[in-house]
XYZ file of C-alpha atoms in Angstrom:
393
model
C 8.987 20.152 12.240
C 7.528 16.759 13.232
C 5.454 14.676 10.736
C 2.063 15.497 12.047
C 2.882 19.201 11.754
C 4.098 18.761 8.194
C 1.081 16.806 7.252
C -1.181 19.794 8.190
C 0.962 22.791 7.488
C 2.916 21.995 4.109
C 2.388 25.134 2.103
C 0.675 25.276 -1.292
C 3.000 25.299 -4.368
C 1.474 28.727 -5.162
C -0.317 30.934 -2.627
C -4.163 30.713 -2.954
C -5.839 33.793 -4.239
C -8.366 33.812 -1.345
C -6.079 32.567 1.469
C -8.063 29.242 1.840
C -6.786 27.082 4.622
C -7.958 23.909 2.965
C -6.713 23.345 -0.477
C -9.384 24.246 -2.968
C -10.734 21.649 -5.445
C -9.642 22.768 -8.889
C -12.443 21.010 -10.688
C -11.287 21.973 -14.149
C -9.425 20.546 -17.150
C -7.654 23.494 -18.785
C -5.420 26.310 -17.400
C -4.951 29.546 -19.227
C -1.361 31.071 -19.893
C -0.080 34.660 -20.016
C 1.573 34.118 -23.473
C 2.742 31.447 -26.058
C 6.169 31.118 -24.577
C 4.784 30.516 -21.097
C 2.485 27.852 -22.580
C 5.314 26.099 -24.345
C 7.547 26.224 -21.216
C 4.852 24.537 -19.113
C 4.203 21.817 -21.682
C 7.820 21.074 -21.999
C 8.487 21.170 -18.222
C 10.803 24.198 -18.201
C 8.638 25.902 -15.645
C 6.494 24.473 -12.815
C 2.804 25.143 -13.979
C -0.249 22.933 -14.667
C -0.807 22.350 -18.345
C -3.565 20.027 -18.535
C -5.533 18.139 -15.742
C -4.855 14.755 -17.017
C -1.262 14.990 -16.034
C -1.278 17.947 -13.405
C -3.783 19.606 -11.279
C -3.137 21.954 -8.353
C -5.328 20.059 -5.845
C -3.382 16.863 -6.700
C 0.031 18.554 -6.663
C -0.691 19.732 -3.033
C -1.194 16.144 -1.976
C 1.905 15.047 -3.767
C 3.915 17.917 -2.255
C 2.862 16.993 1.411
C 3.676 13.317 0.952
C 7.102 14.452 -0.588
C 7.820 16.542 2.429
C 6.811 13.736 4.815
C 8.847 11.003 3.189
C 11.806 13.047 1.800
C 11.080 11.575 -1.656
C 12.460 13.100 -4.735
C 9.212 12.723 -6.560
C 5.650 11.723 -5.713
C 2.890 11.020 -8.350
C -0.627 10.406 -7.341
C -2.819 7.757 -9.255
C -6.410 6.634 -9.468
C -5.809 3.557 -7.429
C -3.272 1.448 -5.582
C -3.260 -0.987 -8.503
C -2.670 1.995 -10.888
C 0.338 2.997 -8.865
C 1.757 -0.629 -8.808
C 1.176 -1.121 -12.526
C 2.823 2.302 -13.586
C 5.758 1.710 -11.270
C 6.415 -1.751 -12.692
C 5.896 -0.714 -16.292
C 8.308 2.211 -15.729
C 10.971 -0.256 -14.426
C 10.422 -2.977 -17.055
C 10.538 -3.576 -20.675
C 10.095 -6.520 -23.050
C 12.505 -9.372 -22.336
C 13.162 -8.166 -18.689
C 12.235 -10.143 -15.476
C 10.826 -9.001 -12.175
C 12.080 -10.938 -9.059
C 9.104 -11.164 -6.687
C 7.092 -13.473 -4.387
C 3.985 -15.645 -4.536
C 3.013 -13.863 -1.330
C 1.399 -10.878 -3.175
C -2.156 -9.452 -2.989
C -4.241 -11.361 -5.545
C -4.520 -8.688 -8.300
C -0.913 -7.724 -7.919
C 0.120 -11.323 -8.441
C -2.135 -11.553 -11.450
C -0.585 -8.354 -12.866
C 2.970 -9.762 -12.480
C 2.164 -13.338 -13.663
C -0.570 -12.770 -16.252
C -0.731 -9.126 -17.544
C 2.893 -8.133 -17.670
C 3.798 -11.600 -18.927
C 1.669 -11.138 -22.053
C 3.874 -8.070 -22.811
C 7.110 -10.074 -22.448
C 8.050 -9.299 -18.850
C 8.704 -12.453 -16.989
C 8.004 -13.173 -13.213
C 10.676 -14.945 -11.193
C 8.736 -16.060 -8.024
C 10.945 -16.702 -5.221
C 10.947 -17.019 -1.344
C 11.990 -13.522 -0.525
C 12.924 -14.389 3.048
C 15.647 -16.518 1.396
C 18.366 -14.133 0.549
C 20.385 -16.698 -1.414
C 17.247 -17.377 -3.496
C 17.124 -13.681 -4.379
C 20.811 -13.520 -5.317
C 20.477 -16.434 -7.594
C 17.382 -15.055 -9.277
C 18.813 -11.691 -10.361
C 20.623 -11.647 -13.628
C 21.442 -9.124 -16.338
C 17.698 -9.132 -17.521
C 16.278 -8.403 -14.085
C 14.548 -4.850 -14.061
C 13.507 -4.849 -10.495
C 12.882 -6.702 -7.183
C 9.341 -6.168 -6.105
C 7.794 -7.027 -2.580
C 5.200 -5.958 -0.063
C 6.791 -4.834 3.145
C 4.221 -6.792 4.888
C 2.276 -9.323 2.672
C -1.559 -9.508 2.582
C -2.784 -11.768 4.119
C 0.165 -14.032 5.047
C 1.773 -11.184 7.133
C 5.248 -12.155 5.953
C 8.036 -9.652 6.489
C 11.255 -9.596 4.422
C 14.540 -8.101 5.421
C 14.468 -4.867 3.180
C 18.006 -3.809 4.014
C 19.454 -6.995 3.196
C 17.451 -7.422 -0.031
C 18.372 -3.688 -1.096
C 22.026 -4.527 -0.682
C 21.789 -7.412 -2.975
C 19.710 -5.666 -5.567
C 21.908 -2.496 -5.596
C 25.174 -4.614 -5.893
C 23.613 -5.926 -9.125
C 22.311 -2.475 -10.329
C 18.642 -3.386 -9.749
C 16.009 -1.142 -8.007
C 13.993 -2.385 -5.007
C 10.325 -1.471 -5.390
C 8.182 -2.024 -2.289
C 4.344 -1.873 -1.719
C 4.255 -0.369 1.753
C 0.450 0.008 2.204
C 0.170 -2.135 5.373
C 2.473 0.225 7.540
C 1.895 3.913 6.593
C 4.780 5.836 5.371
C 4.514 8.258 8.219
C 5.777 5.434 10.347
C 8.714 4.148 8.303
C 12.008 5.375 6.868
C 12.062 2.959 3.954
C 14.677 5.123 2.017
C 17.133 4.538 4.814
C 16.633 0.713 4.462
C 17.431 0.940 0.709
C 13.888 1.052 -0.853
C 14.154 3.030 -4.090
C 10.498 3.382 -4.856
C 7.452 2.872 -2.603
C 3.945 2.207 -4.016
C 1.114 2.862 -1.693
C -2.695 2.237 -1.920
C -3.801 5.505 -0.434
C -7.361 4.127 -0.514
C -6.342 2.672 2.818
C -4.995 4.603 5.664
C -4.750 7.990 3.870
C -8.368 8.203 2.600
C -9.638 8.368 6.169
C -12.628 6.014 6.334
C -12.852 4.586 2.975
C -13.853 7.722 1.220
C -11.898 7.426 -2.016
C -9.712 5.292 -4.350
C -6.114 6.454 -4.840
C -2.586 5.335 -5.205
C 1.000 6.860 -4.758
C 4.334 6.196 -6.244
C 7.034 7.586 -3.855
C 10.242 7.826 -5.708
C 13.488 8.553 -3.809
C 15.488 9.342 -7.040
C 18.121 6.651 -6.969
C 16.862 5.182 -10.390
C 15.959 8.311 -12.345
C 14.555 6.480 -15.292
C 11.752 5.407 -13.258
C 10.294 8.756 -12.528
C 11.144 9.999 -16.059
C 9.096 7.283 -17.542
C 6.096 7.831 -15.258
C 6.149 11.621 -15.731
C 6.832 11.924 -19.444
C 5.323 8.717 -20.823
C 2.936 6.732 -18.624
C 0.912 9.640 -17.258
C 0.534 10.938 -20.774
C -0.142 7.560 -22.450
C -2.066 5.643 -19.875
C -4.062 8.427 -18.153
C -4.289 7.171 -14.628
C -3.700 10.466 -12.748
C -5.626 11.099 -9.462
C -8.841 13.242 -9.665
C -8.884 16.511 -7.670
C -12.013 15.366 -5.777
C -9.930 12.350 -4.593
C -6.746 14.409 -3.864
C -8.898 16.752 -1.707
C -10.457 13.776 0.415
C -7.028 12.225 0.836
C -5.327 15.551 1.800
C -7.851 15.760 4.609
C -7.209 12.183 5.525
C -3.462 12.809 5.500
C -4.087 15.441 8.295
C -5.614 13.036 10.661
C -3.704 9.955 9.583
C -1.225 9.830 12.624
C -4.091 10.079 14.983
C -6.134 7.473 13.383
C -3.392 5.101 12.678
C -2.000 5.167 16.290
C -5.532 4.156 17.482
C -5.998 1.358 14.902
C -2.613 -0.071 15.488
C -3.173 -0.046 19.229
C -6.638 -1.683 18.941
C -5.102 -4.365 16.646
C -2.393 -5.186 19.137
C -4.753 -5.449 22.110
C -7.312 -7.486 20.013
C -4.578 -9.826 18.843
C -3.265 -10.289 22.419
C -6.807 -10.910 23.810
C -7.747 -13.370 21.151
C -4.412 -15.344 21.598
C -4.788 -15.479 25.345
C -8.491 -16.529 25.138
C -7.843 -19.705 23.160
C -11.077 -19.206 21.347
C -9.630 -19.465 17.824
C -7.248 -21.837 16.155
C -4.461 -19.377 15.575
C -3.807 -15.484 15.548
C -1.365 -13.913 13.115
C -0.137 -10.357 13.917
C 3.417 -9.121 13.639
C 3.070 -7.042 16.818
C 2.835 -10.129 18.989
C 6.265 -10.896 20.599
C 6.193 -14.584 19.712
C 5.520 -13.920 15.924
C 8.395 -15.064 13.837
C 8.787 -11.579 12.212
C 8.315 -9.613 15.493
C 11.970 -8.483 15.835
C 12.481 -7.713 12.050
C 9.208 -5.810 11.920
C 10.227 -3.734 15.164
C 13.572 -2.976 13.635
C 12.050 -1.894 10.117
C 8.912 -0.371 11.012
C 9.176 0.858 14.647
C 7.021 0.169 17.597
C 3.699 -0.062 15.702
C 2.742 -3.161 13.629
C -0.261 -1.947 11.456
C -3.918 -2.653 11.729
C -4.347 -5.999 9.911
C -4.400 -9.262 11.611
C -5.762 -12.801 10.760
C -7.326 -15.464 12.728
C -7.814 -19.048 11.782
C -10.820 -21.300 12.555
C -11.411 -24.960 12.080
C -12.656 -24.938 8.493
C -14.113 -22.870 5.665
C -17.550 -23.639 6.815
C -16.608 -22.232 10.254
C -15.280 -19.063 8.644
C -18.514 -18.595 6.739
C -20.676 -19.138 9.830
C -18.508 -16.736 11.757
C -18.814 -13.918 9.111
C -22.577 -14.449 8.909
C -22.966 -14.010 12.713
C -21.013 -10.685 12.897
C -23.136 -7.863 14.300
C -20.644 -4.944 14.615
C -17.843 -5.906 12.434
C -18.520 -5.351 8.680
C -18.236 -8.068 6.067
C -16.463 -6.014 3.461
C -13.131 -5.919 1.567
C -10.760 -2.782 1.901
C -8.212 -2.177 4.615
C -7.709 0.436 7.329
C -11.246 1.837 7.154
C -12.411 3.733 10.338
C -14.754 0.686 10.721
C -13.478 -2.729 11.447
C -13.874 -5.100 8.400
C -13.712 -8.877 8.104
C -13.295 -11.089 4.945
C -12.450 -14.631 3.980
C -9.593 -14.019 1.511
C -9.390 -17.448 -0.046
C -12.929 -17.330 -1.395
C -13.025 -13.760 -2.230
C -9.832 -11.771 -3.161
C -8.207 -15.039 -4.184
C -11.476 -16.674 -5.247
C -10.472 -17.365 -8.804
C -7.201 -18.913 -8.039
C -6.917 -22.809 -8.111
C -6.654 -24.504 -4.757
C -3.121 -25.783 -5.673
C -2.036 -22.135 -6.280
C -3.695 -21.015 -2.970
C -1.456 -23.672 -1.217
C 1.609 -22.336 -2.914
C 0.627 -18.721 -1.852
C -0.200 -19.832 1.705
C -3.679 -18.578 1.487
C -5.737 -20.942 3.676
C -9.323 -21.788 3.563
C -9.528 -21.504 7.461
C -8.187 -17.951 7.507
C -10.269 -14.703 8.400
C -8.562 -11.428 7.714
C -9.507 -8.623 10.014
C -8.836 -4.860 9.390
C -9.140 -3.196 12.585
C -10.834 0.130 12.955
C -11.525 2.945 15.479
C -14.222 1.331 17.553
C -13.707 0.369 21.231
C -11.766 -2.766 21.208
C -13.821 -4.457 23.895
C -16.844 -4.181 21.575
C -14.960 -5.681 18.788
C -13.866 -8.658 21.001
C -17.448 -9.134 22.198
C -18.638 -9.265 18.524
C -15.955 -11.917 17.783
C -16.970 -13.967 20.689
C -20.673 -14.086 19.889
C -19.882 -14.667 16.238
C -17.902 -17.721 17.011
C -20.962 -19.137 18.874
C -21.040 -22.947 19.266
C -17.779 -23.224 17.168
C -15.904 -22.356 20.306
């Protein structure tokens, strides 16, 4: 079956008692067992049955099962947020005295996790240019626990060569963990490129209109210790499992993901081309533009679509603020891949607590506006951008 069919028709792990077509919300904590041996077998994972809703719930399991079928993953675990998915994956891969080879070009909280939080527990970051394969080769040593990157960085829109990086990492016995939020897993075959574990903020495309916070760890089973630690240590000890209400909303979102994404990606491409041709802004950055330096690599890795995030650059921070204040249709809000188009000034918000020198090192400019393109008519979006530019043309 094709992916859209799988997303809608993946069967329940167990048949629903009432034949419900939509997965029910199991809004409960405990599950009764037929006898003591069955209870013991469930708790020790000798049989597949929910034991306690903090670590397993039928509504959440259904979402995990659908994503596993769509991706060909060995294991999928759903979390309360994208950051929870990232932190659990990195904690599962690392331990005191180890190092993570990664980039300065990470989402603000992810960079803070690696450079501050994990560092306090003895896991050191090695920040390198991940478009430089020799730099990655030189950075990996016997204490490296993983290479971690974003498949498309936010907001720099940098694309690294996943296949080449995976070859280096695997030759040295190290897993490649990739945050694939910007291009949905329904569009990519990251397993074939050598990615061992994907982490996804399902808050974005999957939730379908910004309805719910969630995250996924999609594990391809090539480094079994990562899933073992997540399932039998971190889920129990950290308690960041997805709620059944969220899983229900995101299952509904998954069923319409392909239709929504195709429209959003098409809108983003058309809007990028129109803005670039207009000359109204200083620069347009979108990996779907043929003159983008990452265009060919992105096409090879992700296929014909290039996501729904783009950036524009204006003349100054003041111009950016005036532009945001004049918007009438596009919403001033964080988040990505809502049904609505969203605009934000990353340097003063997502990265607002970083020193200016560090912003320069991360290539986060004061002149940049990030746009998450939604489902509106693209001509209406363009007209709103034009009027918001006002006298700053």
